[in-house]
């Protein structure tokens, strides 16, 4: 299909109107708030400048359960109705005039703003942070739930000066007043309300800079200074890569990254300030097992795809998640090589194929699609689009798209139209296959992988040979093994064919000194043959928390006579931030007969203590699991579990609730929980009472 030049010009000047009501355009919002962590309130004001495009009788904003104190329009009191979810200002306003709307208000947010650590006795763990996407900024600020209303926001936040306040934009001044400190931030471009954010806590920061001079601040807890390097490894490299690869300058003044406790997701790409789960804060051993690189790159890519150009609604969510996932993969390819990139695509292709085979495949333009579709199928779609158009046209199209819709909103149609025009290609077939069809075209994906990746060519070749051959499997595997230097291919071979490998083969693979291959072996092994015992014991020393955890557990199971030895060897190792090795170690120490009988009580108390709300959710969940399976829950654990059933993190809350349901089926636990109910708070009591009645 050919497009005329006329259509092209028409299309690039047609962009989505950026106002919630077509007749009014909000331009600027000056926010000035004070936060009281003791009573979890936000009080203050917002002054909006808006332009009336066509005459109106009312102007409205989203505001969830806010209390209005005063509303003025151009400094005069104006009639405003608070409907609980919306504020409506009643006033006849003329077109083509600009007005200032001042709202003084108080908020007691039930969601979107999270207060942590203000009620316990632990010093330094206090935090306040926001999550706007899916949770609505209008819970703490009269603003716009509709993503198409883009406003340039400047935030002033007053708080206790002993903490650090971090928010969108450039910090221009700080001022102390009445015992509080006021942080004033400035933004110079508009954004959707859901991307407004702040984080408050005890933080230090490391400052770096991109090659184009953009300041990048890396925040960390004072106790984590040795983890800064491994946690944020490659940050500037990723930033520089994305600027160059995308070909459009980073759209904001600066970039900050802030880890927070018990976050709802891995990370959130608020404009210029990514907030991420502090479970990604890690040492250099953990870095090799799992690290922040992918999330780091993903959230950073969103600064263009999501923040600069924002979807109109959920049917264009691909433009956020598919793009962020794809560009994160490209960044990882630049860091870790081509094969890394193709293996990641292969893994997601397998997951997507499973989804299709279970008849649960989803179209990318389905607003209700799952993360797997938006993220992984979304990345695949871009990979295939780039293959079809070629690198040159693909990049040109992306740049055109970002320039056309920058600081505005776009739909999938808008994007496709630009790609078609730039490349002079008809993308109907692509759209059909990759965006509208529910199925994942595995065959097409496989063809692409086989064509581009030597590793995958080999792996699929091996699969095929093993399926059709009647000769000795190991000799075929050995041939492929011997012909490759790729750690990833070798790990995949172990993962897939472990059961058909001889002890000799495994022994040699362990001795090959390849940490990644050894990790695959540690995870794959079930029964440890006596001949290989000492070799497997050696894996306890590997610089991988995944390997150490797997080997401690499996050796302990396989060789009861050596349990004391294994425990002594791994005493004091914590593991990841979820304390995977420590929790396992404490449990095994308690289960090992006669192991340090003088310390048994101490070990039990330590394990039992980890269910407490002062620990991160991932530690608490692990402790609940071990205690429930091995020892049983104490009254304190039960109180912690009931507390967890009301947690703000839905994944953890879901886990706690399902464990509670399980326990309530047993009379003994049911009676104990009933007895403990005098200690529940109102929320907990309501939840448990319903449970006790209903069963
Ligand atoms: Zn994302």
Short mmCIF file of C-alpha atoms in Angstrom, two decimals, residues 105-576:
data_model
loop_
_atom_site.label_atom_id
_atom_site.label_comp_id
_atom_site.label_asym_id
_atom_site.label_seq_id
_atom_site.Cartn_x
_atom_site.Cartn_y
_atom_site.Cartn_z
CA UNK A 105 -7.61 20.09 50.77
CA UNK A 106 -6.82 17.26 53.15
CA UNK A 107 -6.34 13.59 52.23
CA UNK A 108 -6.25 10.41 54.25
CA UNK A 109 -5.29 8.10 51.41
CA UNK A 110 -6.41 4.47 51.69
CA UNK A 111 -4.19 3.55 48.73
CA UNK A 112 -1.60 5.13 46.40
CA UNK A 113 0.43 6.53 49.33
CA UNK A 114 2.04 3.98 51.63
CA UNK A 115 3.36 4.70 55.13
CA UNK A 116 5.78 2.07 56.44
CA UNK A 117 7.66 1.71 59.69
CA UNK A 118 6.16 4.71 61.52
CA UNK A 119 4.44 2.62 64.16
CA UNK A 120 7.19 0.17 65.10
CA UNK A 121 10.22 0.56 67.35
CA UNK A 122 12.79 0.09 64.60
CA UNK A 123 14.80 3.23 63.91
CA UNK A 124 15.53 4.29 60.34
CA UNK A 125 13.04 2.03 58.51
CA UNK A 126 10.40 4.74 58.13
CA UNK A 127 9.25 5.31 54.56
CA UNK A 128 6.48 6.99 52.63
CA UNK A 129 6.12 6.37 48.93
CA UNK A 130 3.54 6.49 46.17
CA UNK A 131 2.31 4.17 43.45
CA UNK A 132 0.12 6.02 40.97
CA UNK A 133 -0.42 3.56 38.12
CA UNK A 134 -3.47 1.43 38.75
CA UNK A 135 -3.90 3.16 42.11
CA UNK A 136 -4.80 6.70 41.12
CA UNK A 137 -2.95 9.81 42.21
CA UNK A 138 -6.36 11.37 42.88
CA UNK A 139 -6.25 9.63 46.28
CA UNK A 140 -3.75 12.22 47.49
CA UNK A 141 -4.10 15.08 45.02
CA UNK A 142 -7.04 16.51 43.05
CA UNK A 143 -5.82 15.45 39.60
CA UNK A 144 -6.79 13.46 36.51
CA UNK A 145 -7.37 9.71 36.39
CA UNK A 146 -7.56 10.02 32.60
CA UNK A 147 -4.08 9.55 31.16
CA UNK A 148 -4.72 11.97 28.31
CA UNK A 149 -4.72 15.03 30.56
CA UNK A 150 -1.08 16.06 30.70
CA UNK A 151 -0.01 18.77 33.10
CA UNK A 152 3.31 20.30 34.01
CA UNK A 153 3.51 19.72 37.75
CA UNK A 154 5.78 21.38 40.28
CA UNK A 155 5.83 19.78 43.72
CA UNK A 156 6.56 21.37 47.07
CA UNK A 157 6.68 18.91 49.93
CA UNK A 158 7.19 19.83 53.60
CA UNK A 159 8.46 17.17 55.95
CA UNK A 160 10.71 16.40 58.92
CA UNK A 161 14.18 17.57 57.89
CA UNK A 162 15.91 14.43 59.14
CA UNK A 163 14.54 12.47 56.18
CA UNK A 164 15.17 12.75 52.45
CA UNK A 165 12.28 13.77 50.19
CA UNK A 166 12.57 12.72 46.53
CA UNK A 167 10.01 13.61 43.84
CA UNK A 168 9.57 14.24 40.10
CA UNK A 169 11.66 17.02 38.65
CA UNK A 170 14.67 19.07 39.62
CA UNK A 171 15.13 20.05 43.25
CA UNK A 172 15.40 23.83 43.06
CA UNK A 173 15.37 24.90 46.70
CA UNK A 174 14.97 23.63 50.22
CA UNK A 175 13.83 25.87 53.01
CA UNK A 176 13.34 25.30 56.73
CA UNK A 177 10.19 26.65 58.29
CA UNK A 178 8.42 25.94 61.61
CA UNK A 179 10.62 22.95 62.29
CA UNK A 180 9.86 21.42 58.87
CA UNK A 181 11.89 21.43 55.70
CA UNK A 182 10.29 22.27 52.39
CA UNK A 183 11.64 20.59 49.23
CA UNK A 184 10.68 22.42 46.04
CA UNK A 185 10.80 20.47 42.78
CA UNK A 186 10.39 21.85 39.29
CA UNK A 187 9.29 20.05 36.14
CA UNK A 188 9.49 21.70 32.76
CA UNK A 189 7.32 19.35 30.70
CA UNK A 190 3.82 17.92 31.09
CA UNK A 191 2.92 14.39 32.21
CA UNK A 192 -0.10 12.28 33.07
CA UNK A 193 -1.16 12.39 36.74
CA UNK A 194 -0.46 8.69 37.38
CA UNK A 195 3.26 9.39 36.92
CA UNK A 196 3.45 11.86 39.81
CA UNK A 197 5.49 10.39 42.63
CA UNK A 198 7.44 10.96 45.78
CA UNK A 199 9.46 8.82 48.15
CA UNK A 200 10.54 9.76 51.66
CA UNK A 201 12.92 7.95 53.96
CA UNK A 202 16.44 7.67 55.29
CA UNK A 203 18.46 7.75 52.07
CA UNK A 204 21.93 8.48 50.80
CA UNK A 205 22.65 8.93 47.11
CA UNK A 206 25.33 8.42 44.54
CA UNK A 207 25.43 10.88 41.66
CA UNK A 208 26.45 9.88 38.16
CA UNK A 209 25.88 11.45 34.77
CA UNK A 210 24.92 10.28 31.28
CA UNK A 211 27.22 11.00 28.35
CA UNK A 212 24.76 13.73 27.37
CA UNK A 213 25.02 15.37 30.79
CA UNK A 214 21.75 14.19 32.36
CA UNK A 215 22.19 13.90 36.17
CA UNK A 216 21.34 10.42 37.47
CA UNK A 217 20.85 9.92 41.23
CA UNK A 218 21.10 6.44 42.69
CA UNK A 219 19.53 6.28 46.15
CA UNK A 220 20.34 3.73 48.84
CA UNK A 221 19.82 3.06 52.54
CA UNK A 222 22.76 4.20 54.72
CA UNK A 223 23.43 0.58 55.70
CA UNK A 224 23.71 -0.55 52.06
CA UNK A 225 26.69 1.45 50.84
CA UNK A 226 28.62 -1.68 49.80
CA UNK A 227 25.69 -2.81 47.64
CA UNK A 228 25.47 0.35 45.55
CA UNK A 229 27.88 -0.84 42.88
CA UNK A 230 26.40 -4.32 42.22
CA UNK A 231 22.82 -3.05 42.54
CA UNK A 232 23.20 -0.21 40.06
CA UNK A 233 25.84 -1.88 37.87
CA UNK A 234 25.61 -0.72 34.21
CA UNK A 235 23.12 2.09 34.97
CA UNK A 236 24.94 4.77 32.95
CA UNK A 237 25.79 2.26 30.22
CA UNK A 238 22.09 1.42 29.88
CA UNK A 239 21.12 5.08 29.90
CA UNK A 240 23.66 5.95 27.21
CA UNK A 241 22.64 2.93 25.18
CA UNK A 242 18.94 3.84 25.26
CA UNK A 243 19.55 7.46 24.27
CA UNK A 244 21.62 6.31 21.32
CA UNK A 245 19.46 3.36 20.29
CA UNK A 246 16.17 5.25 20.51
CA UNK A 247 17.70 8.28 18.86
CA UNK A 248 15.56 10.78 20.76
CA UNK A 249 17.15 12.60 23.73
CA UNK A 250 16.04 11.62 27.23
CA UNK A 251 12.87 13.71 27.67
CA UNK A 252 13.25 14.95 31.28
CA UNK A 253 15.66 17.05 33.35
CA UNK A 254 17.12 14.30 35.46
CA UNK A 255 16.70 10.67 36.45
CA UNK A 256 16.48 9.15 39.92
CA UNK A 257 16.10 5.62 41.20
CA UNK A 258 14.81 4.92 44.70
CA UNK A 259 14.50 1.48 46.34
CA UNK A 260 11.60 1.08 48.76
CA UNK A 261 10.40 -1.64 51.06
CA UNK A 262 7.50 -4.00 50.28
CA UNK A 263 6.85 -2.40 46.91
CA UNK A 264 3.82 -3.51 44.94
CA UNK A 265 5.78 -4.36 41.77
CA UNK A 266 9.38 -4.81 40.66
CA UNK A 267 9.59 -1.16 39.68
CA UNK A 268 7.52 1.83 38.56
CA UNK A 269 8.59 4.32 35.94
CA UNK A 270 7.29 7.58 37.42
CA UNK A 271 8.46 10.55 35.36
CA UNK A 272 12.16 10.97 36.06
CA UNK A 273 11.91 8.94 39.26
CA UNK A 274 11.78 5.17 39.20
CA UNK A 275 10.69 3.62 42.46
CA UNK A 276 11.70 -0.05 42.76
CA UNK A 277 11.56 -2.94 45.20
CA UNK A 278 14.52 -2.99 47.58
CA UNK A 279 14.66 -6.77 47.06
CA UNK A 280 16.79 -5.80 44.04
CA UNK A 281 19.40 -4.22 46.30
CA UNK A 282 22.13 -6.85 46.33
CA UNK A 283 25.74 -7.85 46.76
CA UNK A 284 28.05 -9.00 43.99
CA UNK A 285 27.39 -12.72 44.57
CA UNK A 286 23.65 -12.21 44.23
CA UNK A 287 24.29 -10.12 41.11
CA UNK A 288 25.33 -13.24 39.22
CA UNK A 289 22.14 -15.08 40.13
CA UNK A 290 19.54 -12.40 39.68
CA UNK A 291 19.99 -8.67 39.44
CA UNK A 292 18.40 -5.30 38.80
CA UNK A 293 19.77 -4.87 35.26
CA UNK A 294 16.61 -5.89 33.43
CA UNK A 295 14.21 -3.93 35.66
CA UNK A 296 16.63 -0.99 35.58
CA UNK A 297 16.58 -0.94 31.77
CA UNK A 298 12.83 -1.63 31.57
CA UNK A 299 11.82 1.30 33.79
CA UNK A 300 14.33 3.56 32.09
CA UNK A 301 12.92 2.71 28.64
CA UNK A 302 9.47 3.68 29.93
CA UNK A 303 10.71 7.25 30.30
CA UNK A 304 10.20 7.40 26.53
CA UNK A 305 7.60 4.66 26.07
CA UNK A 306 4.84 5.44 28.56
CA UNK A 307 6.00 8.69 30.11
CA UNK A 308 6.87 10.79 27.05
CA UNK A 309 4.29 9.11 24.80
CA UNK A 310 1.42 7.72 26.85
CA UNK A 311 -1.29 5.30 25.82
CA UNK A 312 -4.81 6.60 25.43
CA UNK A 313 -6.22 3.56 27.22
CA UNK A 314 -5.55 -0.10 27.99
CA UNK A 315 -6.03 -1.25 24.40
CA UNK A 316 -2.71 0.44 23.62
CA UNK A 317 -0.85 -0.91 26.63
CA UNK A 318 1.57 -2.61 24.23
CA UNK A 319 3.04 0.87 23.62
CA UNK A 320 4.16 0.86 27.27
CA UNK A 321 5.02 -2.65 28.35
CA UNK A 322 5.95 -4.30 25.07
CA UNK A 323 8.26 -1.42 24.23
CA UNK A 324 9.87 -1.21 27.68
CA UNK A 325 10.44 -4.99 27.66
CA UNK A 326 11.88 -4.91 24.15
CA UNK A 327 14.25 -2.00 24.75
CA UNK A 328 15.39 -3.56 28.03
CA UNK A 329 16.25 -6.68 26.03
CA UNK A 330 18.17 -4.60 23.51
CA UNK A 331 20.11 -2.98 26.36
CA UNK A 332 20.91 -6.40 27.78
CA UNK A 333 22.01 -7.55 24.35
CA UNK A 334 24.47 -4.65 24.23
CA UNK A 335 25.80 -5.68 27.67
CA UNK A 336 25.68 -9.47 27.54
CA UNK A 337 25.79 -10.34 23.85
CA UNK A 338 23.52 -11.52 21.06
CA UNK A 339 23.01 -15.04 22.36
CA UNK A 340 21.77 -13.73 25.70
CA UNK A 341 19.13 -11.78 23.82
CA UNK A 342 17.99 -14.79 21.79
CA UNK A 343 17.83 -17.08 24.80
CA UNK A 344 15.58 -14.59 26.54
CA UNK A 345 13.34 -14.47 23.48
CA UNK A 346 13.36 -18.26 23.37
CA UNK A 347 12.26 -18.49 27.02
CA UNK A 348 9.38 -16.11 26.50
CA UNK A 349 8.40 -17.91 23.29
CA UNK A 350 8.10 -21.14 25.28
CA UNK A 351 5.85 -19.46 27.87
CA UNK A 352 3.73 -17.89 25.16
CA UNK A 353 3.44 -21.18 23.31
CA UNK A 354 2.23 -22.83 26.53
CA UNK A 355 -0.41 -20.12 26.86
CA UNK A 356 -1.56 -20.73 23.29
CA UNK A 357 -1.65 -24.49 23.81
CA UNK A 358 -3.78 -24.06 26.93
CA UNK A 359 -6.12 -22.04 24.71
CA UNK A 360 -5.43 -18.98 26.84
CA UNK A 361 -3.67 -16.94 24.16
CA UNK A 362 -4.47 -13.23 24.10
CA UNK A 363 -4.35 -10.46 21.51
CA UNK A 364 -1.94 -7.63 22.24
CA UNK A 365 -4.68 -5.07 21.70
CA UNK A 366 -6.92 -6.73 24.29
CA UNK A 367 -6.99 -4.24 27.20
CA UNK A 368 -7.54 -7.15 29.60
CA UNK A 369 -4.55 -9.18 28.43
CA UNK A 370 -2.11 -10.54 31.01
CA UNK A 371 1.39 -9.27 31.70
CA UNK A 372 2.85 -12.20 29.78
CA UNK A 373 1.08 -10.95 26.65
CA UNK A 374 1.73 -7.23 27.10
CA UNK A 375 5.38 -7.70 28.07
CA UNK A 376 6.69 -10.81 26.33
CA UNK A 377 4.45 -11.11 23.31
CA UNK A 378 4.77 -7.33 23.08
CA UNK A 379 8.56 -7.56 22.90
CA UNK A 380 8.32 -10.37 20.35
CA UNK A 381 6.05 -8.27 18.16
CA UNK A 382 8.66 -5.49 18.10
CA UNK A 383 11.45 -7.96 17.42
CA UNK A 384 9.53 -9.26 14.41
CA UNK A 385 8.56 -5.79 13.25
CA UNK A 386 12.21 -4.77 13.27
CA UNK A 387 13.11 -7.87 11.29
CA UNK A 388 10.43 -7.10 8.75
CA UNK A 389 11.20 -3.39 8.31
CA UNK A 390 14.95 -3.56 8.79
CA UNK A 391 16.90 -1.63 11.37
CA UNK A 392 17.01 1.63 9.45
CA UNK A 393 13.25 2.06 8.92
CA UNK A 394 12.46 0.70 12.35
CA UNK A 395 14.57 3.34 14.05
CA UNK A 396 13.30 6.10 11.81
CA UNK A 397 9.74 5.10 12.60
CA UNK A 398 10.36 5.00 16.35
CA UNK A 399 11.90 8.46 16.23
CA UNK A 400 9.04 9.80 14.16
CA UNK A 401 6.55 8.28 16.58
CA UNK A 402 8.24 9.79 19.65
CA UNK A 403 8.58 13.20 18.02
CA UNK A 404 4.99 13.23 16.80
CA UNK A 405 3.36 12.11 20.02
CA UNK A 406 5.90 13.33 22.57
CA UNK A 407 4.30 14.80 25.73
CA UNK A 408 1.00 13.56 24.31
CA UNK A 409 -0.90 10.30 23.89
CA UNK A 410 -1.02 7.71 21.16
CA UNK A 411 -2.85 4.54 20.16
CA UNK A 412 -1.54 1.37 18.54
CA UNK A 413 -3.11 2.61 15.29
CA UNK A 414 -1.11 5.83 15.52
CA UNK A 415 2.09 3.87 15.94
CA UNK A 416 1.40 1.44 13.10
CA UNK A 417 0.44 4.28 10.77
CA UNK A 418 3.75 6.00 11.39
CA UNK A 419 5.72 2.80 10.84
CA UNK A 420 3.85 2.18 7.59
CA UNK A 421 4.42 5.70 6.33
CA UNK A 422 8.08 5.86 7.22
CA UNK A 423 8.88 2.48 5.66
CA UNK A 424 6.30 2.60 2.90
CA UNK A 425 5.19 -0.87 3.93
CA UNK A 426 1.76 -2.35 4.40
CA UNK A 427 1.62 -3.72 7.95
CA UNK A 428 -1.83 -5.31 7.74
CA UNK A 429 -0.42 -8.83 7.88
CA UNK A 430 1.86 -7.92 10.78
CA UNK A 431 -1.01 -6.35 12.68
CA UNK A 432 -3.15 -9.38 12.08
CA UNK A 433 -0.60 -11.92 13.11
CA UNK A 434 1.07 -10.14 16.01
CA UNK A 435 -1.43 -7.68 17.45
CA UNK A 436 -4.89 -9.04 16.77
CA UNK A 437 -4.46 -12.80 16.76
CA UNK A 438 -4.75 -14.55 20.11
CA UNK A 439 -2.29 -17.24 19.19
CA UNK A 440 1.45 -16.91 19.52
CA UNK A 441 2.97 -17.87 16.15
CA UNK A 442 5.64 -20.15 17.55
CA UNK A 443 6.68 -21.47 14.14
CA UNK A 444 7.49 -18.00 12.90
CA UNK A 445 9.29 -17.18 16.11
CA UNK A 446 11.35 -20.35 15.89
CA UNK A 447 12.32 -19.65 12.30
CA UNK A 448 13.58 -16.24 13.34
CA UNK A 449 15.58 -17.69 16.26
CA UNK A 450 17.14 -20.42 14.14
CA UNK A 451 18.13 -17.91 11.50
CA UNK A 452 19.73 -15.44 13.92
CA UNK A 453 21.15 -17.46 16.80
CA UNK A 454 23.87 -20.07 16.58
CA UNK A 455 22.99 -21.35 20.07
CA UNK A 456 19.37 -21.89 19.23
CA UNK A 457 20.21 -23.40 15.87
CA UNK A 458 22.28 -25.93 17.78
CA UNK A 459 19.70 -26.47 20.47
CA UNK A 460 16.84 -27.09 18.06
CA UNK A 461 19.21 -29.28 16.01
CA UNK A 462 20.04 -31.35 19.08
CA UNK A 463 16.37 -31.70 19.96
CA UNK A 464 15.60 -32.96 16.50
CA UNK A 465 18.48 -35.41 16.40
CA UNK A 466 17.57 -36.86 19.77
CA UNK A 467 14.00 -37.30 18.70
CA UNK A 468 14.82 -39.14 15.50
CA UNK A 469 17.93 -41.04 16.50
CA UNK A 470 17.98 -44.57 17.84
CA UNK A 471 21.64 -44.47 18.88
CA UNK A 472 23.11 -43.53 22.23
CA UNK A 473 21.70 -40.18 23.32
CA UNK A 474 24.73 -39.18 25.34
CA UNK A 475 27.08 -39.41 22.40
CA UNK A 476 24.86 -36.99 20.45
CA UNK A 477 24.71 -34.63 23.42
CA UNK A 478 28.47 -34.90 23.86
CA UNK A 479 29.04 -33.85 20.28
CA UNK A 480 26.94 -30.70 20.68
CA UNK A 481 28.51 -30.04 24.09
CA UNK A 482 32.00 -30.32 22.69
CA UNK A 483 31.24 -28.04 19.76
CA UNK A 484 30.05 -25.06 21.77
CA UNK A 485 31.61 -22.55 24.13
CA UNK A 486 28.25 -21.11 25.13
CA UNK A 487 27.43 -21.30 28.88
CA UNK A 488 23.83 -20.75 28.05
CA UNK A 489 23.56 -23.60 25.59
CA UNK A 490 25.33 -25.91 28.06
CA UNK A 491 23.01 -24.89 30.91
CA UNK A 492 20.01 -25.48 28.69
CA UNK A 493 21.31 -28.95 27.78
CA UNK A 494 21.69 -29.78 31.49
CA UNK A 495 18.25 -28.41 32.26
CA UNK A 496 16.56 -30.34 29.47
CA UNK A 497 18.49 -33.62 29.40
CA UNK A 498 19.87 -34.05 32.92
CA UNK A 499 18.22 -37.42 33.42
CA UNK A 500 19.84 -38.97 30.38
CA UNK A 501 23.37 -37.89 31.33
CA UNK A 502 25.85 -40.31 32.88
CA UNK A 503 27.70 -39.71 36.15
CA UNK A 504 30.91 -39.28 34.18
CA UNK A 505 29.38 -36.55 32.09
CA UNK A 506 28.03 -34.73 35.17
CA UNK A 507 31.31 -35.09 36.99
CA UNK A 508 33.17 -33.53 34.10
CA UNK A 509 30.62 -30.74 33.80
CA UNK A 510 30.97 -29.92 37.50
CA UNK A 511 34.73 -29.82 37.20
CA UNK A 512 34.57 -27.54 34.16
CA UNK A 513 34.44 -24.62 36.55
CA UNK A 514 31.56 -22.92 34.86
CA UNK A 515 29.35 -21.36 37.56
CA UNK A 516 26.31 -21.20 35.32
CA UNK A 517 26.54 -24.84 34.25
CA UNK A 518 27.09 -25.86 37.86
CA UNK A 519 24.01 -23.93 38.90
CA UNK A 520 21.95 -25.80 36.30
CA UNK A 521 23.30 -29.08 37.70
CA UNK A 522 22.53 -28.06 41.31
CA UNK A 523 18.96 -27.30 40.33
CA UNK A 524 18.48 -30.41 38.19
CA UNK A 525 19.91 -33.07 40.51
CA UNK A 526 17.58 -35.13 42.67
CA UNK A 527 19.37 -38.15 43.98
CA UNK A 528 23.09 -37.55 44.49
CA UNK A 529 25.07 -40.71 43.66
CA UNK A 530 27.77 -41.67 46.16
CA UNK A 531 30.38 -41.49 43.41
CA UNK A 532 29.64 -37.82 42.89
CA UNK A 533 29.11 -36.90 46.55
CA UNK A 534 32.36 -35.03 47.05
CA UNK A 535 31.90 -33.16 43.79
CA UNK A 536 28.46 -32.01 44.78
CA UNK A 537 29.73 -31.02 48.22
CA UNK A 538 32.17 -28.77 46.46
CA UNK A 539 29.23 -26.84 44.97
CA UNK A 540 28.38 -25.56 48.46
CA UNK A 541 31.31 -23.21 47.99
CA UNK A 542 30.16 -21.80 44.65
CA UNK A 543 29.65 -18.06 44.37
CA UNK A 544 25.94 -18.41 43.72
CA UNK A 545 23.18 -18.22 46.31
CA UNK A 546 20.93 -20.34 44.11
CA UNK A 547 23.53 -23.12 43.93
CA UNK A 548 24.32 -22.93 47.64
CA UNK A 549 20.66 -23.10 48.63
CA UNK A 550 19.90 -26.04 46.33
CA UNK A 551 22.97 -27.97 47.42
CA UNK A 552 22.50 -27.41 51.15
CA UNK A 553 18.98 -28.78 50.91
CA UNK A 554 19.74 -31.68 48.58
CA UNK A 555 22.89 -32.83 50.37
CA UNK A 556 21.09 -32.63 53.72
CA UNK A 557 18.33 -34.86 52.33
CA UNK A 558 20.65 -37.31 50.55
CA UNK A 559 23.29 -37.79 53.25
CA UNK A 560 21.82 -37.69 56.77
CA UNK A 561 25.14 -38.77 58.29
CA UNK A 562 26.81 -35.56 57.10
CA UNK A 563 24.14 -33.06 58.08
CA UNK A 564 26.22 -31.46 60.83
CA UNK A 565 29.07 -30.99 58.41
CA UNK A 566 26.82 -29.29 55.81
CA UNK A 567 25.30 -27.01 58.42
CA UNK A 568 28.70 -26.01 59.76
CA UNK A 569 29.88 -25.21 56.26
CA UNK A 570 26.99 -22.85 55.55
CA UNK A 571 26.49 -21.27 58.96
CA UNK A 572 26.11 -17.50 58.78
CA UNK A 573 25.28 -17.24 55.07
CA UNK A 574 22.22 -15.07 54.50
CA UNK A 575 21.71 -15.28 50.73
CA UNK A 576 19.41 -12.93 48.84
#
